[in-house]
Short mmCIF file of C-alpha atoms and ligand atoms in Angstrom, two decimals:
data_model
loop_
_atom_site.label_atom_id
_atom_site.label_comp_id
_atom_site.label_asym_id
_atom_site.label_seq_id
_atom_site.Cartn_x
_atom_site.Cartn_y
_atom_site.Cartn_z
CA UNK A 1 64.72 45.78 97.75
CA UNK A 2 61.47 44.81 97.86
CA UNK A 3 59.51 44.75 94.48
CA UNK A 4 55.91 45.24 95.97
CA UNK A 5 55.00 49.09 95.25
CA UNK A 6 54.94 50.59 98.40
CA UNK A 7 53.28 53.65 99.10
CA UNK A 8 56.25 55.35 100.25
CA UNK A 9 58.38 55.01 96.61
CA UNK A 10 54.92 56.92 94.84
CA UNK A 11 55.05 60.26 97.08
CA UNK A 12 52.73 64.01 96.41
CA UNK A 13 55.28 65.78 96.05
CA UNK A 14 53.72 69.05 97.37
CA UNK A 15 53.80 72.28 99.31
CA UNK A 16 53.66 71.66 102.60
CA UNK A 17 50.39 72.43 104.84
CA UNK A 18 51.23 75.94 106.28
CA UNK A 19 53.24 76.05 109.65
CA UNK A 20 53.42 78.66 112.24
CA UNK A 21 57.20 78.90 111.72
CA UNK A 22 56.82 80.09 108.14
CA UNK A 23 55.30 83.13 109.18
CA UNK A 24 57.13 86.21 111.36
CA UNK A 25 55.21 87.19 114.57
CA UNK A 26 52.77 89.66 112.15
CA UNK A 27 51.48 87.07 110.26
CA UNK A 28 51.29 85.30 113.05
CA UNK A 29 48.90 87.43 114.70
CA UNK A 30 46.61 87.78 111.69
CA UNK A 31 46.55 83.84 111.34
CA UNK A 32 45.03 83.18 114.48
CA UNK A 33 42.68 86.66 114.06
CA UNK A 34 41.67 84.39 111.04
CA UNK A 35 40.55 81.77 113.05
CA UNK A 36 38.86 84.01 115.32
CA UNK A 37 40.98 84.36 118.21
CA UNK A 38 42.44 87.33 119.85
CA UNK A 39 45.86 88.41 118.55
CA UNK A 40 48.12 87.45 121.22
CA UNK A 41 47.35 83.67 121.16
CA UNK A 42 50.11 84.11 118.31
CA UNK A 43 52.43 84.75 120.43
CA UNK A 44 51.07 82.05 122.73
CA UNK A 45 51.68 79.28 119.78
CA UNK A 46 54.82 80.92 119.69
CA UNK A 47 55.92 80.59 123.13
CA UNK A 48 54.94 76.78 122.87
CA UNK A 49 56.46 75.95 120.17
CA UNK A 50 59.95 77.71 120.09
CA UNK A 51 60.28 77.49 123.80
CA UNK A 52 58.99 74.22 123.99
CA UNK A 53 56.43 75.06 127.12
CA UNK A 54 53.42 72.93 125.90
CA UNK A 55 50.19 74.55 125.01
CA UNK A 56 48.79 75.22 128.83
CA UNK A 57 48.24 78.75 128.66
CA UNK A 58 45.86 77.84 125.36
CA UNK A 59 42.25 77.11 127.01
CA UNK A 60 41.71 73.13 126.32
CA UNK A 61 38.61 73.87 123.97
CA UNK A 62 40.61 76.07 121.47
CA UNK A 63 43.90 73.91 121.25
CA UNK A 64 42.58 71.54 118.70
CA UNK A 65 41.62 74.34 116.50
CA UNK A 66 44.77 76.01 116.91
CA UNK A 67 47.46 73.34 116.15
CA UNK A 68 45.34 72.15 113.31
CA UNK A 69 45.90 74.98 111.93
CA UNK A 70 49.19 76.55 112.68
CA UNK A 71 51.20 73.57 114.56
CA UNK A 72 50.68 70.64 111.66
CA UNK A 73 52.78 67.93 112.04
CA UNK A 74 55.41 68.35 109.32
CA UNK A 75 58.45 66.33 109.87
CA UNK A 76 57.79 62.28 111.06
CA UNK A 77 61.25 60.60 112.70
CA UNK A 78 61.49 57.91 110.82
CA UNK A 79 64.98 56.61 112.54
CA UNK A 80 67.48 57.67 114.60
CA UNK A 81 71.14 56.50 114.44
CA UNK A 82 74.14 57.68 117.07
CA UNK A 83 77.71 57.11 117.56
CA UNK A 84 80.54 58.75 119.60
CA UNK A 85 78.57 57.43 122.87
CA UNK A 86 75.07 59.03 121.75
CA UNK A 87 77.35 62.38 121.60
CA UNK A 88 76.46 62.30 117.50
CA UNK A 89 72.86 61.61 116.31
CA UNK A 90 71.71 61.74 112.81
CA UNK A 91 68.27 62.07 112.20
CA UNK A 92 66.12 60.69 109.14
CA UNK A 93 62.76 62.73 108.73
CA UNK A 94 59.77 62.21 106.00
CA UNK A 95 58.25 65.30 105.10
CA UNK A 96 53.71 65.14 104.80
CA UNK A 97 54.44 63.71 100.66
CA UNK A 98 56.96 61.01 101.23
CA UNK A 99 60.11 62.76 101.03
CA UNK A 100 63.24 62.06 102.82
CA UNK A 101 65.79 64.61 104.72
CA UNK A 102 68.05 64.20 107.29
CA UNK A 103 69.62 66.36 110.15
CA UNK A 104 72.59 66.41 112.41
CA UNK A 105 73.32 66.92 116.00
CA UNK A 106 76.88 66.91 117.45
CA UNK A 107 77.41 67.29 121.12
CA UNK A 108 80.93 68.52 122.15
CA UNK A 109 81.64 68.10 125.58
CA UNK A 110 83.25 70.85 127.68
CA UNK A 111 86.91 70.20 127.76
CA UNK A 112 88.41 72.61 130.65
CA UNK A 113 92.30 72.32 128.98
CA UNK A 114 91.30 73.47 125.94
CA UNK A 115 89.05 76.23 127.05
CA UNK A 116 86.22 74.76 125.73
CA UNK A 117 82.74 74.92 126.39
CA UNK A 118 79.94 72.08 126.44
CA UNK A 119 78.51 73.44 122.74
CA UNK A 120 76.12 71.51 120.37
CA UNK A 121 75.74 72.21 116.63
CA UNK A 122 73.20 70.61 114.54
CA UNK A 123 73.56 70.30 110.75
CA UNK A 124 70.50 71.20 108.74
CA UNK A 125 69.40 70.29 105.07
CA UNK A 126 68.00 73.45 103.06
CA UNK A 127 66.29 71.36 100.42
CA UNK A 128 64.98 67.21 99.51
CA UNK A 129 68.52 66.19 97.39
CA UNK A 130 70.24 68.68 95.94
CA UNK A 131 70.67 70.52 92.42
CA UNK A 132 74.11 70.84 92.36
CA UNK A 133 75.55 66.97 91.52
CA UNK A 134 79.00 67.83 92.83
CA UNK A 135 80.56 64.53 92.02
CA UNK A 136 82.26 63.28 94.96
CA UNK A 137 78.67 64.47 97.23
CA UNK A 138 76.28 61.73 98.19
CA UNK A 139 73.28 64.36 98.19
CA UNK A 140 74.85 65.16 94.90
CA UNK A 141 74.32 62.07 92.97
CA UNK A 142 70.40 61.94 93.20
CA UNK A 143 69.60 65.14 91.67
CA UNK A 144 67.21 67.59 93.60
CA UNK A 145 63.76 66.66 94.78
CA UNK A 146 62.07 69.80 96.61
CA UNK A 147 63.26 73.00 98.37
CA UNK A 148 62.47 72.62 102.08
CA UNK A 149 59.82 75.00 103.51
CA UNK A 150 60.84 77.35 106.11
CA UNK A 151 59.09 75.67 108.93
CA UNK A 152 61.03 72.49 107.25
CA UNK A 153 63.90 73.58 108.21
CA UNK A 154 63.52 75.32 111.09
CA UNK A 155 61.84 71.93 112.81
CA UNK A 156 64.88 69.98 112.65
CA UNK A 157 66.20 72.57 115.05
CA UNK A 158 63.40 72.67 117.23
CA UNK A 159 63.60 69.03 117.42
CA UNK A 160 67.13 68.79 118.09
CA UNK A 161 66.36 71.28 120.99
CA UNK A 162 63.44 69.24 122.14
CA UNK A 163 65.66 66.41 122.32
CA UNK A 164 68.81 68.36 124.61
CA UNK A 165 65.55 69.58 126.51
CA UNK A 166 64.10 65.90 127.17
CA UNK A 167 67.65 64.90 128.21
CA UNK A 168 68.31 62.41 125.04
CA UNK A 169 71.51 63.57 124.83
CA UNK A 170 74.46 62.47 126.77
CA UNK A 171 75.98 65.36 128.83
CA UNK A 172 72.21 66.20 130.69
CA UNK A 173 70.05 69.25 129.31
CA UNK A 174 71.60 71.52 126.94
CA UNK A 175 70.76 74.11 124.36
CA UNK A 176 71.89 74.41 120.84
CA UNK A 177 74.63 76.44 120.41
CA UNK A 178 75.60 76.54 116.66
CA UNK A 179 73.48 75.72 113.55
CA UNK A 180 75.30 74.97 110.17
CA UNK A 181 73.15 74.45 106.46
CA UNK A 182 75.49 72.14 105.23
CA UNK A 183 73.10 69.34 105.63
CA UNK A 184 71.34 68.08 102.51
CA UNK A 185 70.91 70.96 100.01
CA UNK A 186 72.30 74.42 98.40
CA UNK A 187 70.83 76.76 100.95
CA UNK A 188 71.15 79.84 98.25
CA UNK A 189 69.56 77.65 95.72
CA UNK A 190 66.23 78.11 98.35
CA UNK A 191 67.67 81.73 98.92
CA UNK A 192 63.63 83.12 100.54
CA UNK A 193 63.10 80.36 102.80
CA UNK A 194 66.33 80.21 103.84
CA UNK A 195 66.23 83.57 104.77
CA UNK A 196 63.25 83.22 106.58
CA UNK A 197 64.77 80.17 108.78
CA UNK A 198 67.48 82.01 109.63
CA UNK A 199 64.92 84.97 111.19
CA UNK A 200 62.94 82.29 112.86
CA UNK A 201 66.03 80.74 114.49
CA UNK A 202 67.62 84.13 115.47
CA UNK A 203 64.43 86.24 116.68
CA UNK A 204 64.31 86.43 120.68
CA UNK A 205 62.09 83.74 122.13
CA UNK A 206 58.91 83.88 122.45
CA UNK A 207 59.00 84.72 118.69
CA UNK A 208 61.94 82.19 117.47
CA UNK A 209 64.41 80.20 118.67
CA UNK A 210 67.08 83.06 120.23
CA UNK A 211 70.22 81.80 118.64
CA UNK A 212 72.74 84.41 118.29
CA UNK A 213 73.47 85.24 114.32
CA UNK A 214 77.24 84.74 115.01
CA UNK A 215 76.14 81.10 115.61
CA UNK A 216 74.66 80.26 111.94
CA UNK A 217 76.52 79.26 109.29
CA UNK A 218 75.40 79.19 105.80
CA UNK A 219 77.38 77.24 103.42
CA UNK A 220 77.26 77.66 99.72
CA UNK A 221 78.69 76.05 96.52
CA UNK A 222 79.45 79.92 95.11
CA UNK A 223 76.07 81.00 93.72
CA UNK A 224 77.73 84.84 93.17
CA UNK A 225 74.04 86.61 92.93
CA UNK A 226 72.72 84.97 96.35
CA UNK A 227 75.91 85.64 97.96
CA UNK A 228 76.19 89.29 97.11
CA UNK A 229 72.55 89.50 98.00
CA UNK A 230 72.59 88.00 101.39
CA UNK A 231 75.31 90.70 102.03
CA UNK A 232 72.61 92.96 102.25
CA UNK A 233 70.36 91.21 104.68
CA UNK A 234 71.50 92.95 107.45
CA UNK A 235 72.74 89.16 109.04
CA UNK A 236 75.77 88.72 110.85
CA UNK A 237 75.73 84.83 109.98
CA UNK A 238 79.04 82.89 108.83
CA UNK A 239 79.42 82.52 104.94
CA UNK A 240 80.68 79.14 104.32
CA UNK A 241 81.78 78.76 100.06
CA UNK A 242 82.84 75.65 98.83
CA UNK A 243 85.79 76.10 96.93
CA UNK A 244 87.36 72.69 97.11
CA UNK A 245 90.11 74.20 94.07
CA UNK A 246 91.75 77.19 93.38
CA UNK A 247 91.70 76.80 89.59
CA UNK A 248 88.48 77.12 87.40
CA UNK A 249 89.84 73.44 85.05
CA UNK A 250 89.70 71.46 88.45
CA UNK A 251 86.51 73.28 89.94
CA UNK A 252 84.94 73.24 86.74
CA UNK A 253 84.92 68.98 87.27
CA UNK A 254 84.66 68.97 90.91
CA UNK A 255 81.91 71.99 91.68
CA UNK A 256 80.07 71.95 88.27
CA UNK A 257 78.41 76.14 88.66
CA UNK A 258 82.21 76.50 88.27
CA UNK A 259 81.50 76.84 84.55
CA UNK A 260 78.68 79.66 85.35
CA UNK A 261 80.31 81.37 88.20
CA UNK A 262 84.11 81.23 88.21
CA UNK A 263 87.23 81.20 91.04
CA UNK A 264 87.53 85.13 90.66
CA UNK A 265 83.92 85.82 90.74
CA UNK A 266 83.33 83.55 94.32
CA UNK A 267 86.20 84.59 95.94
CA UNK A 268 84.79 88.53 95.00
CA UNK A 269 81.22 87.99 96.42
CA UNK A 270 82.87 86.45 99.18
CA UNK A 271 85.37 89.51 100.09
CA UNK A 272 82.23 91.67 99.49
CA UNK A 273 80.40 89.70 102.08
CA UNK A 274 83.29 89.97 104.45
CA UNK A 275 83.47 93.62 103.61
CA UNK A 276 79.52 94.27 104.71
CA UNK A 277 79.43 91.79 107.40
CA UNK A 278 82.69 92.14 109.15
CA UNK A 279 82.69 88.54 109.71
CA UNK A 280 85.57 86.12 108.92
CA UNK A 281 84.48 83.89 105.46
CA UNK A 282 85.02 80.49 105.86
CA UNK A 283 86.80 78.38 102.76
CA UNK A 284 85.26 74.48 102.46
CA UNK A 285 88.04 72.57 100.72
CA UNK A 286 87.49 68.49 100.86
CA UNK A 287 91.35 67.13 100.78
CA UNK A 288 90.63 64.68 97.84
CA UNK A 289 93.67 62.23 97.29
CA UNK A 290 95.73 62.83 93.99
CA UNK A 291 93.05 65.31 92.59
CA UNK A 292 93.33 68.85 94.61
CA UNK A 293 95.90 67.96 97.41
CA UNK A 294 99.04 68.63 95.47
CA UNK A 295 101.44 71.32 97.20
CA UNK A 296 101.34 73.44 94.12
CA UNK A 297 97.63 73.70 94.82
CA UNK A 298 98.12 74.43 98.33
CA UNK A 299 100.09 77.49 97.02
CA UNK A 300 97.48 78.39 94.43
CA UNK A 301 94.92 78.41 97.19
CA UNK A 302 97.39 80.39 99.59
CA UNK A 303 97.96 83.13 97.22
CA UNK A 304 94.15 83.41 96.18
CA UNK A 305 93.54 83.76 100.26
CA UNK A 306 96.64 85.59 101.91
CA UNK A 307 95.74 88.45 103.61
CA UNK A 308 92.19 88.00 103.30
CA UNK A 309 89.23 88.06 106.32
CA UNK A 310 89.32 84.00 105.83
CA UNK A 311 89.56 81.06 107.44
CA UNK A 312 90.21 77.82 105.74
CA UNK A 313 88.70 74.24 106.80
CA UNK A 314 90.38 71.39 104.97
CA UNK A 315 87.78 68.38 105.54
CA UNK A 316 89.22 65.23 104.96
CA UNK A 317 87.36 63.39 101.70
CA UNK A 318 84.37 61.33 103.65
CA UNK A 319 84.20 58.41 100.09
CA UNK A 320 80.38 57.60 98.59
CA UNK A 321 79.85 54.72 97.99
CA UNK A 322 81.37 53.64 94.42
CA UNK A 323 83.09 56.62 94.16
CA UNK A 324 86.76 55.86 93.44
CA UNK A 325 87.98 58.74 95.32
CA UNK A 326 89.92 58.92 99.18
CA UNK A 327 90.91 61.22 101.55
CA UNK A 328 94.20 62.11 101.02
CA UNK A 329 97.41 60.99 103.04
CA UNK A 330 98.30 62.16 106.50
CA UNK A 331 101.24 63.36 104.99
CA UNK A 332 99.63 65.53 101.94
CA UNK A 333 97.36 66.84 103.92
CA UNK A 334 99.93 67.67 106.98
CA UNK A 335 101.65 69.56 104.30
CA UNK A 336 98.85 71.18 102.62
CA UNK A 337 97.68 72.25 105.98
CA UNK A 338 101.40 73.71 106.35
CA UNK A 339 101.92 75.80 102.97
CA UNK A 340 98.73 77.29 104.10
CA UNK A 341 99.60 78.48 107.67
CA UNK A 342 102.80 79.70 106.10
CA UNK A 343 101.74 81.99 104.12
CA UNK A 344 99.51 83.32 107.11
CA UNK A 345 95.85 81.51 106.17
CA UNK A 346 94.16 80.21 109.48
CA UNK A 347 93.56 76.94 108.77
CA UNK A 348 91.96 73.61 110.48
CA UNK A 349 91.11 70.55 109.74
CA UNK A 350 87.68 69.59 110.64
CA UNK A 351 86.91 66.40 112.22
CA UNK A 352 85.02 63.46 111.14
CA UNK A 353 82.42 63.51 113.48
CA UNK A 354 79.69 61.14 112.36
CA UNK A 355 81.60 58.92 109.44
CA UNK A 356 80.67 55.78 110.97
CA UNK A 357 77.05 56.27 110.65
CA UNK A 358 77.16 58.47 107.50
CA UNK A 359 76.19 61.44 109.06
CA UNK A 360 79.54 63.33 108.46
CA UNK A 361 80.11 65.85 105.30
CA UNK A 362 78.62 65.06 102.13
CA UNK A 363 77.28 61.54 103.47
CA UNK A 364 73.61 62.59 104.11
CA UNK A 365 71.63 61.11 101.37
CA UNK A 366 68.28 59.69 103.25
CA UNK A 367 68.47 56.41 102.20
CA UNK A 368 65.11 54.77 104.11
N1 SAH B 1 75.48 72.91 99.18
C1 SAH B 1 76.21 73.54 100.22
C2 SAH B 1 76.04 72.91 101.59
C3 SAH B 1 76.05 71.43 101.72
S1 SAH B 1 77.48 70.46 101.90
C4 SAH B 1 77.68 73.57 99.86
O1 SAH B 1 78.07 72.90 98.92
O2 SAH B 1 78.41 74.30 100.50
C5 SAH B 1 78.53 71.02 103.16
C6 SAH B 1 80.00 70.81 102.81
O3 SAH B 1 80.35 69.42 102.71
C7 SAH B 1 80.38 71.43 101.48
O4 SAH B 1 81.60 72.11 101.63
C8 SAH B 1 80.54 70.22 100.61
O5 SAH B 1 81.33 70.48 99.48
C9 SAH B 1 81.16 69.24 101.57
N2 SAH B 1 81.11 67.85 101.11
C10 SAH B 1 80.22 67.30 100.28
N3 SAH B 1 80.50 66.01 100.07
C11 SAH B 1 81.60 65.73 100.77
C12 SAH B 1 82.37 64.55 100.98
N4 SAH B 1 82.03 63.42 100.39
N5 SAH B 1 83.44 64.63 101.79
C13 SAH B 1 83.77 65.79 102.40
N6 SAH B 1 83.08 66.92 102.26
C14 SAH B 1 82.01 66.91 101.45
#
């Protein structure tokens, strides 16, 4: 480290400058009727920027006036590091005061015996660090900075797009398929912006990105309120809630809001949200060694979830550094996986896409 102050370590933290994708098409319209164009060069902007078809149908003399204004620069790449063959790329980004974020895009190839499809999913942060020091979370450990502005988080979309669209990835041109907020960040802890994003991504192009709703998945550590609230938005995107223990004395330690929003009360919200939505609720449970992989747990978890519109993924422990905690054994979790399924809970394991370069689950903690 070097000890000479550096202008990065001192940044504004700030607002940032206003972007076109913080405002819906309306707002849109009366920006640019602000700067005294006609109304439609909104939808123009919008055209260029979600679909990514360059600013040509702007007249050259009002461009300049126009981006200024409504297409700021808000995210610089400050590196780029891949694995699996380019197929996995995190992305490091500093926001206009300094700040650090980073985003995730994993490429999965089509794979014709397995039914599957070429699909992409990139892994957004909702906010600069996080609130919610879960202890065995990188992002955890270093306390919250900033909630993300919507255009924020929308742009590391865009840019992942961009990217499939230049041909960056391996596989040739692509589109993004899936989007998941379980990046950097409690995306109900930024519940308006987050909201917001998840219009901008879904709205048909020219005014967002055209992702289908189905696609997004929002992933929270249980904030009961938010949840029951976003129930009501009308979305049809996944709920993700990070459970990680059946029991309130082990989620207590390992999800502190435990202690303000118990077991009963998450698992509630997140019924209710299956209820309205109609949509399957996904369980996050990281397989910890010797803390919440015991088979007695698997059963607590089984009979908290049996019969319920869930799906559980069991992601192996990905260790921070001087954290004393592992994944847990082949064996435990084999067997966890199987008490599960037997009882009738749908249940993967996620992969580890991204470990090497500490990109994968709970990793993401912008080190420069
Ligand atoms: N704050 C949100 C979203 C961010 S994290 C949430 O907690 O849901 C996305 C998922 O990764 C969460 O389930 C989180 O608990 C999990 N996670 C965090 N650190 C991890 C780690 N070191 N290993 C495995 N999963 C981890």
């Amino acid at each position: 480290m070097s000890a000479l102050p550096l202008v990065f370590d001192a940044p504004r933290r700030g607002k940032p400058p206003r972007h076109l994708a913080d405002l819906d098409p309306a707002a849109r319209r009366q920006a640019v009727v602000e700067l005294g164009e006609q109304a439609f060069r909104g939808d123009q902007l919008a055209r260029a920027y979600f679909g990514g078809s360059g600013l040509s149908a702007i007249p050259a003399a009002r461009r300049e006036a126009l981006t200024t204004a409504l297409l700021p620069e808000l995210l610089t790449p400050v590196r780029e590091v891949t694995c699996d063959d380019g197929a996995t790329r995190k992305a490091l980004w500093r926001a206009h005061d300094g700040v650090l974020l980073e985003s995730v895009l994993m490429r999965y190839r089509a794979d014709p015996e397995a039914e599957r499809d070429d699909r992409t999913t990139v892994c957004i942060s909702s906010q600069a660090g996080c609130g919610m020091a879960c202890p065995f979370c990188a992002t955890g450990q270093g306390g919250l900075t900033r909630n993300l502005s919507t255009a924020e988080i929308v742009h590391q979309v865009v840019a992942a797009q961009r990217s499939l669209d230049a041909g960056e990835v391996p596989g040739g041109p692509g589109r993004v398929g899936n989007v998941v907020f379980m990046g950097m960040g409690e995306p109900l802890a930024n519940y308006s912006r987050v909201i917001a994003a998840l219009r901008r991504l879904t709205d048909p192009q020219p005014h967002g990105l055209g992702l289908s709703q189905r696609h997004l998945t929002v992933s929270t550590v249980g904030l009961v309120p938010a949840m029951r609230r976003l129930a009501e938005e009308g979305l049809q995107v996944r709920l993700a809630v990070s459970l990680h223990a059946p029991d309130d004395a082990l989620r207590d330690t390992l999800v502190p809001v435990n202690t303000r929003w118990p077991v009963r009360e998450v698992l509630a919200a997140a019924w209710a949200y299956a209820g309205v939505t109609g949509r399957r609720v996904s369980i996050e449970y990281a397989l910890i060694s010797g803390v919440n992989d015991q088979p007695e747990r698997a059963d607590h978890l089984a009979a908290l979830l049996a019969g319920r519109l869930v799906h559980v993924n069991l992601i192996p422990l990905n260790p921070t550094p001087g954290s004393a905690w592992d994944a847990s054994s082949p064996a435990a979790q084999a067997e966890f996986v199987r008490r599960l399924r037997a009882k009738g809970v749908a249940t993967t394991v996620r992969d580890t896409r991204g470990r090497e370069i500490d990109g994968a689950c709970g990793q993401l903690a912008a080190l420069a």
